[in-house]
């Protein structure tokens, strides 16, 4: 399988989860593309202990693109993030499609009232992710009391 691992955030446990997933998937024989602001750093740290995975780990810099990512409106900003990932995947010099685009911290890519119809038309890759802090955990916030619309 060809898998793209997406991590928008740098530092701490985000990078630890990314390294762990990349190493596990590559060890299982998958071609893993690491899309992160500093993907070579992640790849090099995995290869320091597992050099045999060098041909399966592919780094690609994930950079915010477009003015939407800078918006103050959370929904617009998140739409911009999806579009940035789509552009990055489209810019990769690959002839084969990705079997899966996996978001390591899906929370950064979801917001109430973003239409699933828009998402399906704007991001045409098979995707999944880890939802670390679902809205029900935000009990004290307005966001936590709203019904989810995804």
Coordinates of N, CA, C and O in Angstrom, one line a residue:
X1 N 0.8 -1.2 0.0 CA 0.0 0.0 0.0 C 0.9 1.3 0.0 O 2.0 1.2 0.6
X2 N 0.3 2.3 -0.6 CA 1.0 3.6 -0.6 C 0.2 4.5 0.4 O -1.0 4.7 0.2
X3 N 0.8 4.9 1.5 CA 0.2 5.6 2.5 C 0.8 7.0 2.7 O 2.1 7.1 2.8
X4 N 0.0 8.0 2.8 CA 0.6 9.4 3.2 C 0.2 9.7 4.6 O -1.0 9.6 5.0
X5 N 1.2 9.9 5.5 CA 0.9 10.3 6.8 C 1.0 11.8 6.9 O 2.0 12.4 6.5
X6 N -0.1 12.4 7.4 CA -0.1 13.9 7.5 C 0.0 14.3 9.0 O -0.8 13.9 9.8
X7 N 0.9 15.2 9.2 CA 1.0 15.8 10.6 C 1.4 17.3 10.4 O 2.4 17.6 9.8
X8 N 0.5 18.1 10.8 CA 0.6 19.6 10.6 C 1.4 20.2 11.7 O 2.1 21.2 11.5
X9 N 1.4 19.6 12.9 CA 2.0 20.2 14.1 C 3.4 19.7 14.3 O 3.7 18.5 14.2
X10 N 4.3 20.6 14.7 CA 5.7 20.2 15.0 C 5.9 20.1 16.5 O 5.3 20.8 17.3
X11 N 6.7 19.1 16.9 CA 7.1 19.0 18.3 C 6.4 18.0 19.1 O 5.3 17.6 18.8
X12 N 7.0 17.6 20.2 CA 6.4 16.8 21.2 C 5.8 15.5 20.8 O 6.4 14.8 19.9
X13 N 4.7 15.2 21.3 CA 4.0 13.9 21.1 C 3.5 13.8 19.6 O 3.4 12.7 19.1
X14 N 3.3 14.9 18.9 CA 2.9 14.8 17.5 C 4.0 14.1 16.7 O 3.7 13.2 15.9
X15 N 5.2 14.5 16.9 CA 6.3 13.9 16.1 C 6.6 12.5 16.6 O 6.9 11.6 15.8
X16 N 6.4 12.2 17.9 CA 6.6 10.8 18.4 C 5.6 9.9 17.7 O 5.9 8.8 17.3
X17 N 4.3 10.3 17.7 CA 3.3 9.5 17.0 C 3.6 9.3 15.5 O 3.4 8.2 15.0
X18 N 4.0 10.3 14.9 CA 4.3 10.3 13.5 C 5.5 9.3 13.2 O 5.4 8.4 12.3
X19 N 6.5 9.4 14.0 CA 7.7 8.5 13.8 C 7.2 7.0 14.1 O 7.6 6.1 13.3
X20 N 6.4 6.8 15.1 CA 6.0 5.5 15.5 C 5.2 4.9 14.3 O 5.4 3.7 13.9
X21 N 4.2 5.6 13.8 CA 3.3 5.2 12.7 C 4.2 4.9 11.5 O 4.0 3.9 10.8
X22 N 5.0 5.8 11.1 CA 5.8 5.7 9.9 C 6.7 4.4 10.0 O 6.8 3.6 9.0
X23 N 7.3 4.2 11.1 CA 8.2 3.0 11.3 C 7.4 1.7 11.2 O 7.7 0.8 10.6
X24 N 6.2 1.7 11.9 CA 5.4 0.5 11.9 C 4.9 0.2 10.5 O 4.9 -1.0 10.1
X25 N 4.4 1.2 9.8 CA 3.8 0.9 8.5 C 4.9 0.5 7.5 O 4.7 -0.4 6.7
X26 N 6.0 1.2 7.5 CA 7.1 0.8 6.6 C 7.7 -0.6 7.0 O 8.0 -1.3 6.1
X27 N 7.7 -0.9 8.3 CA 8.2 -2.2 8.7 C 7.2 -3.3 8.2 O 7.6 -4.5 7.9
X28 N 6.0 -3.0 8.0 CA 5.0 -3.9 7.5 C 5.0 -4.0 6.0 O 4.2 -4.8 5.4
X29 N 5.9 -3.3 5.3 CA 6.1 -3.4 3.9 C 5.4 -2.3 3.1 O 5.5 -2.4 1.8
X30 N 4.8 -1.3 3.7 CA 4.1 -0.3 3.0 C 5.1 0.9 2.6 O 6.1 1.1 3.3
X31 N 4.8 1.5 1.5 CA 5.5 2.8 1.1 C 4.8 3.9 1.8 O 3.6 4.1 1.7
X32 N 5.6 4.6 2.6 CA 5.0 5.6 3.5 C 5.6 7.0 3.2 O 6.8 7.2 3.2
X33 N 4.7 7.9 2.8 CA 5.1 9.3 2.6 C 4.8 10.1 3.8 O 3.7 10.0 4.3
X34 N 5.8 10.8 4.3 CA 5.7 11.6 5.5 C 5.5 13.0 5.1 O 6.5 13.7 4.6
X35 N 4.3 13.6 5.3 CA 4.1 15.0 5.0 C 4.0 15.7 6.3 O 3.1 15.5 7.1
X36 N 5.0 16.6 6.5 CA 5.2 17.3 7.8 C 6.0 18.5 7.5 O 6.7 18.6 6.5
X37 N 6.0 19.5 8.3 CA 6.8 20.7 8.1 C 8.3 20.4 8.0 O 9.0 21.1 7.2
X38 N 8.8 19.4 8.7 CA 10.2 19.0 8.6 C 10.3 17.4 8.4 O 10.7 16.7 9.3
X39 N 9.9 16.9 7.3 CA 9.8 15.5 7.1 C 11.1 14.8 7.1 O 11.2 13.6 7.5
X40 N 12.2 15.4 6.6 CA 13.5 14.7 6.6 C 13.9 14.5 8.0 O 14.6 13.4 8.3
X41 N 13.7 15.4 8.9 CA 14.0 15.1 10.3 C 13.3 13.9 10.9 O 14.0 13.0 11.5
X42 N 12.0 13.7 10.6 CA 11.3 12.6 11.1 C 11.9 11.3 10.4 O 12.1 10.3 11.1
X43 N 12.1 11.3 9.1 CA 12.6 10.2 8.4 C 14.0 9.8 9.0 O 14.3 8.6 9.2
X44 N 14.9 10.8 9.2 CA 16.2 10.5 9.6 C 16.2 9.9 11.0 O 17.0 9.0 11.3
X45 N 15.3 10.3 11.9 CA 15.2 9.7 13.2 C 14.7 8.3 13.2 O 15.2 7.5 14.0
X46 N 13.8 8.0 12.3 CA 13.4 6.6 12.1 C 14.5 5.7 11.6 O 14.8 4.6 12.1
X47 N 15.2 6.3 10.6 CA 16.3 5.5 10.0 C 17.5 5.3 10.9 O 18.3 4.4 10.7
X48 N 17.6 6.2 11.9 CA 18.8 6.0 12.8 C 18.7 4.6 13.5 O 19.7 4.1 13.9
X49 N 17.5 4.2 13.8 CA 17.3 2.9 14.4 C 16.9 1.8 13.5 O 17.1 0.6 13.8
X50 N 16.3 2.1 12.3 CA 15.8 1.2 11.4 C 16.3 1.5 9.9 O 15.4 1.9 9.1
X51 N 17.6 1.4 9.7 CA 18.1 1.9 8.4 C 17.5 1.0 7.2 O 17.5 1.5 6.1
X52 N 17.1 -0.1 7.5 CA 16.5 -1.0 6.4 C 15.2 -0.5 5.8 O 14.8 -0.9 4.7
X53 N 14.7 0.6 6.4 CA 13.4 1.1 5.9 C 13.6 2.3 4.9 O 12.7 2.9 4.5
X54 N 14.9 2.6 4.6 CA 15.2 3.8 3.8 C 14.5 3.8 2.5 O 14.0 4.9 2.1
X55 N 14.3 2.7 1.8 CA 13.6 2.8 0.5 C 12.1 2.9 0.6 O 11.4 3.2 -0.4
X56 N 11.5 2.7 1.8 CA 10.0 2.8 2.0 C 9.6 4.1 2.6 O 8.4 4.4 2.6
X57 N 10.4 4.9 3.2 CA 10.1 6.2 3.8 C 10.4 7.4 2.9 O 11.6 7.6 2.5
X58 N 9.4 8.1 2.5 CA 9.6 9.2 1.6 C 9.1 10.5 2.3 O 8.0 10.7 2.6
X59 N 10.1 11.5 2.4 CA 9.7 12.8 3.1 C 9.2 13.8 2.1 O 9.6 13.8 0.9
X60 N 8.2 14.6 2.5 CA 7.7 15.7 1.7 C 7.3 16.8 2.6 O 6.5 16.6 3.5
X61 N 7.8 18.0 2.4 CA 7.5 19.2 3.2 C 6.0 19.6 3.1 O 5.6 19.9 1.9
X62 N 5.3 19.7 4.2 CA 3.9 20.1 4.2 C 3.9 21.6 4.6 O 4.3 21.9 5.8
X63 N 3.5 22.5 3.7 CA 3.5 23.9 4.1 C 2.2 24.5 3.9 O 1.5 24.1 2.9
X64 N 1.7 25.4 4.7 CA 0.5 26.0 4.5 C 0.5 26.8 3.2 O 1.4 27.5 2.9
X65 N -0.6 26.6 2.4 CA -0.6 27.3 1.2 C -1.9 28.1 1.1 O -3.0 27.6 1.5
X66 N -1.9 29.3 0.5 CA -3.0 30.1 0.3 C -3.5 30.9 1.5 O -3.1 30.7 2.6
X67 N -4.3 31.9 1.2 CA -4.7 32.9 2.2 C -5.7 32.3 3.2 O -5.9 32.8 4.2
X68 N -6.4 31.2 2.8 CA -7.4 30.6 3.6 C -6.8 30.1 5.0 O -7.5 30.3 6.0
X69 N -5.6 29.6 4.9 CA -5.0 29.1 6.2 C -4.7 30.2 7.2 O -4.6 30.0 8.4
X70 N -4.6 31.4 6.7 CA -4.4 32.6 7.6 C -5.7 33.2 8.1 O -5.6 34.2 8.9
X71 N -6.8 32.7 7.7 CA -8.1 33.3 8.1 C -8.3 33.2 9.6 O -7.8 32.3 10.3
X72 N -9.1 34.2 10.2 CA -9.5 34.2 11.6 C -10.7 33.3 11.8 O -10.9 32.8 12.9
X73 N -11.4 33.0 10.8 CA -12.6 32.1 10.8 C -12.0 30.6 10.8 O -11.4 30.2 9.9
X74 N -12.3 29.9 11.9 CA -11.8 28.5 12.1 C -12.2 27.6 10.9 O -11.4 26.8 10.4
X75 N -13.4 27.8 10.4 CA -13.9 26.9 9.3 C -13.1 27.2 8.1 O -12.8 26.3 7.3
X76 N -12.9 28.5 7.8 CA -12.1 28.8 6.6 C -10.7 28.3 6.7 O -10.1 27.8 5.8
X77 N -10.1 28.5 7.9 CA -8.7 28.1 8.2 C -8.6 26.5 8.0 O -7.6 26.1 7.3
X78 N -9.6 25.8 8.4 CA -9.5 24.3 8.3 C -9.7 23.9 6.9 O -9.0 23.0 6.4
X79 N -10.6 24.6 6.1 CA -10.7 24.4 4.7 C -9.4 24.6 4.0 O -9.0 23.8 3.1
X80 N -8.7 25.6 4.4 CA -7.4 25.9 3.8 C -6.4 24.8 4.1 O -5.5 24.5 3.3
X81 N -6.5 24.2 5.3 CA -5.6 23.1 5.6 C -5.8 21.9 4.7 O -4.9 21.3 4.2
X82 N -7.1 21.6 4.5 CA -7.4 20.5 3.6 C -6.9 20.7 2.2 O -6.3 19.8 1.5
X83 N -7.1 22.0 1.7 CA -6.6 22.3 0.4 C -5.1 22.3 0.3 O -4.5 21.9 -0.7
X84 N -4.4 22.7 1.4 CA -2.9 22.6 1.4 C -2.5 21.2 1.3 O -1.5 20.9 0.6
X85 N -3.1 20.3 2.0 CA -2.7 18.9 1.9 C -3.0 18.3 0.5 O -2.2 17.6 -0.1
X86 N -4.2 18.7 0.0 CA -4.5 18.2 -1.4 C -3.4 18.7 -2.4 O -3.0 18.0 -3.3
X87 N -3.0 20.0 -2.3 CA -2.0 20.5 -3.2 C -0.7 19.8 -3.0 O 0.0 19.5 -4.0
X88 N -0.3 19.5 -1.8 CA 0.9 18.8 -1.5 C 0.9 17.4 -2.1 O 1.9 17.0 -2.8
X89 N -0.2 16.7 -1.9 CA -0.3 15.4 -2.5 C -0.3 15.4 -4.0 O 0.4 14.6 -4.7
X90 N -0.9 16.4 -4.6 CA -0.9 16.6 -6.1 C 0.5 17.0 -6.6 O 0.8 16.7 -7.8
X91 N 1.3 17.6 -5.8 CA 2.6 18.0 -6.2 C 3.7 16.9 -6.2 O 4.8 17.1 -6.7
X92 N 3.4 15.8 -5.5 CA 4.3 14.7 -5.4 C 4.6 14.1 -6.7 O 3.6 13.9 -7.5
X93 N 5.8 13.8 -7.0 CA 6.2 13.2 -8.3 C 5.9 11.7 -8.2 O 6.9 10.9 -8.1
X94 N 4.7 11.3 -8.2 CA 4.3 9.9 -8.2 C 3.3 9.6 -9.3 O 2.5 10.4 -9.7
X95 N 3.4 8.4 -9.8 CA 2.5 8.0 -10.9 C 1.4 7.1 -10.3 O 0.3 7.0 -10.9
X96 N 1.6 6.5 -9.1 CA 0.6 5.7 -8.5 C -0.2 6.5 -7.5 O 0.3 7.3 -6.8
X97 N -1.5 6.2 -7.4 CA -2.3 6.9 -6.4 C -2.0 6.4 -5.0 O -1.5 5.3 -4.8
X98 N -2.4 7.2 -4.0 CA -2.3 6.8 -2.6 C -3.5 5.9 -2.3 O -4.6 6.2 -2.6
X99 N -3.2 4.8 -1.6 CA -4.3 4.0 -1.1 C -5.0 4.6 0.1 O -6.1 4.3 0.4
X100 N -4.2 5.4 0.9 CA -4.8 6.0 2.1 C -4.0 7.2 2.5 O -2.8 7.3 2.4
X101 N -4.7 8.3 2.8 CA -4.2 9.5 3.4 C -4.6 9.5 4.9 O -5.8 9.4 5.2
X102 N -3.6 9.4 5.8 CA -3.9 9.2 7.2 C -3.5 10.5 8.0 O -2.3 10.8 8.0
X103 N -4.4 11.1 8.6 CA -4.2 12.3 9.4 C -3.9 11.9 10.8 O -4.7 11.3 11.5
X104 N -2.6 12.2 11.3 CA -2.2 11.7 12.6 C -2.9 12.5 13.7 O -3.1 11.9 14.8
X105 N -3.4 13.7 13.5 CA -4.1 14.5 14.5 C -5.3 15.1 13.8 O -5.3 16.3 13.4
X106 N -6.3 14.3 13.6 CA -7.5 14.7 12.7 C -8.2 15.9 13.3 O -8.8 16.7 12.6
X107 N -8.1 16.2 14.6 CA -8.7 17.3 15.2 C -8.4 18.6 14.5 O -9.3 19.5 14.4
X108 N -7.2 18.8 14.0 CA -6.8 20.0 13.4 C -7.5 20.2 12.0 O -7.3 21.3 11.4
X109 N -8.2 19.2 11.6 CA -8.8 19.2 10.2 C -10.3 19.1 10.3 O -10.9 19.0 9.2
X110 N -10.9 19.2 11.5 CA -12.3 19.1 11.6 C -12.9 20.3 12.3 O -12.2 20.8 13.2
X111 N -14.0 20.7 12.0 CA -14.7 21.8 12.6 C -16.2 21.6 12.4 O -16.6 21.1 11.4
X112 N -17.0 22.0 13.4 CA -18.4 22.0 13.2 C -18.9 22.8 12.0 O -18.3 23.8 11.7
X113 N -19.9 22.3 11.4 CA -20.5 23.0 10.3 C -19.7 23.0 9.0 O -20.0 23.8 8.1
X114 N -18.6 22.3 8.9 CA -18.0 22.1 7.6 C -18.7 21.0 6.9 O -18.8 19.9 7.4
X115 N -19.2 21.3 5.7 CA -20.1 20.4 5.0 C -19.3 19.1 4.5 O -18.2 19.3 3.9
X116 N -19.8 17.9 4.8 CA -19.2 16.7 4.3 C -19.3 16.7 2.8 O -18.4 16.1 2.1
X117 N -20.3 17.3 2.2 CA -20.4 17.4 0.7 C -19.2 18.2 0.2 O -18.6 17.8 -0.8
X118 N -18.9 19.3 0.8 CA -17.7 20.1 0.4 C -16.5 19.3 0.6 O -15.6 19.3 -0.3
X119 N -16.3 18.7 1.7 CA -15.1 17.9 2.0 C -14.9 16.8 0.9 O -13.8 16.6 0.4
X120 N -16.0 16.1 0.6 CA -15.9 15.0 -0.4 C -15.5 15.5 -1.7 O -14.8 14.8 -2.5
X121 N -16.0 16.7 -2.1 CA -15.6 17.2 -3.4 C -14.3 17.9 -3.4 O -13.6 17.9 -4.5
X122 N -13.8 18.5 -2.3 CA -12.6 19.2 -2.3 C -11.4 18.2 -2.1 O -10.3 18.5 -2.5
X123 N -11.6 17.1 -1.4 CA -10.5 16.2 -1.0 C -10.9 14.8 -1.5 O -11.6 14.1 -0.8
X124 N -10.4 14.5 -2.7 CA -10.9 13.2 -3.3 C -9.9 12.1 -3.1 O -9.6 11.3 -4.0
X125 N -9.3 12.0 -1.9 CA -8.4 10.9 -1.6 C -9.1 10.0 -0.5 O -9.8 10.6 0.4
X126 N -8.9 8.7 -0.5 CA -9.4 8.0 0.7 C -8.6 8.4 1.9 O -7.4 8.4 1.9
X127 N -9.3 8.7 3.0 CA -8.6 9.2 4.2 C -9.2 8.7 5.4 O -10.4 8.2 5.5
X128 N -8.4 8.8 6.5 CA -8.8 8.4 7.8 C -7.9 9.2 8.8 O -7.0 9.9 8.3
X129 N -8.1 9.0 10.0 CA -7.2 9.7 11.0 C -7.6 9.4 12.4 O -8.6 8.7 12.7
X130 N -6.8 9.9 13.3 CA -6.9 9.7 14.7 C -7.6 11.0 15.3 O -7.0 12.1 15.2
X131 N -8.8 10.8 15.9 CA -9.5 11.9 16.5 C -9.1 11.9 17.9 O -9.7 11.2 18.7
X132 N -8.2 12.8 18.3 CA -7.6 12.7 19.7 C -8.6 13.3 20.8 O -8.6 12.8 21.9
X133 N -9.2 14.4 20.5 CA -10.0 15.1 21.5 C -11.4 15.4 20.9 O -11.7 16.5 20.6
X134 N -12.3 14.4 20.8 CA -13.6 14.6 20.3 C -14.4 15.6 21.1 O -14.1 15.9 22.3
X135 N -15.4 16.2 20.5 CA -16.1 17.3 21.1 C -16.7 17.0 22.4 O -16.8 17.9 23.3
X136 N -17.1 15.7 22.7 CA -17.7 15.4 24.0 C -16.7 15.6 25.1 O -17.1 15.8 26.3
X137 N -15.4 15.7 24.8 CA -14.4 16.0 25.9 C -14.3 17.4 26.3 O -13.8 17.8 27.3
X138 N -14.9 18.3 25.4 CA -14.9 19.7 25.7 C -16.1 20.2 26.4 O -16.8 21.1 26.0
X139 N -16.5 19.5 27.5 CA -17.7 19.7 28.2 C -18.0 21.2 28.5 O -19.2 21.6 28.4
X140 N -17.0 21.9 28.9 CA -17.2 23.3 29.4 C -17.3 24.3 28.3 O -17.7 25.4 28.5
X141 N -17.0 23.9 27.1 CA -17.0 24.9 26.0 C -18.3 24.9 25.2 O -19.0 23.9 25.2
X142 N -18.6 26.0 24.5 CA -19.8 26.0 23.6 C -19.7 24.9 22.5 O -20.6 24.3 22.2
X143 N -18.4 24.7 22.0 CA -18.2 23.8 21.0 C -18.6 22.4 21.5 O -19.2 21.6 20.7
X144 N -18.3 22.0 22.7 CA -18.6 20.7 23.3 C -20.1 20.5 23.4 O -20.6 19.4 23.5
X145 N -20.9 21.5 23.5 CA -22.4 21.4 23.7 C -23.1 21.3 22.4 O -24.3 21.1 22.4
X146 N -22.4 21.6 21.3 CA -23.1 21.6 20.0 C -23.1 20.2 19.4 O -22.2 19.4 19.7
X147 N -24.1 20.0 18.6 CA -24.1 18.7 17.9 C -23.0 18.7 16.8 O -22.8 19.8 16.2
X148 N -22.4 17.6 16.6 CA -21.4 17.5 15.5 C -22.0 17.4 14.2 O -23.0 16.7 14.0
X149 N -21.5 18.2 13.2 CA -22.0 18.1 11.8 C -20.8 17.9 11.0 O -20.0 18.9 10.7
X150 N -20.5 16.7 10.6 CA -19.3 16.4 9.7 C -19.8 15.7 8.5 O -20.7 15.0 8.4

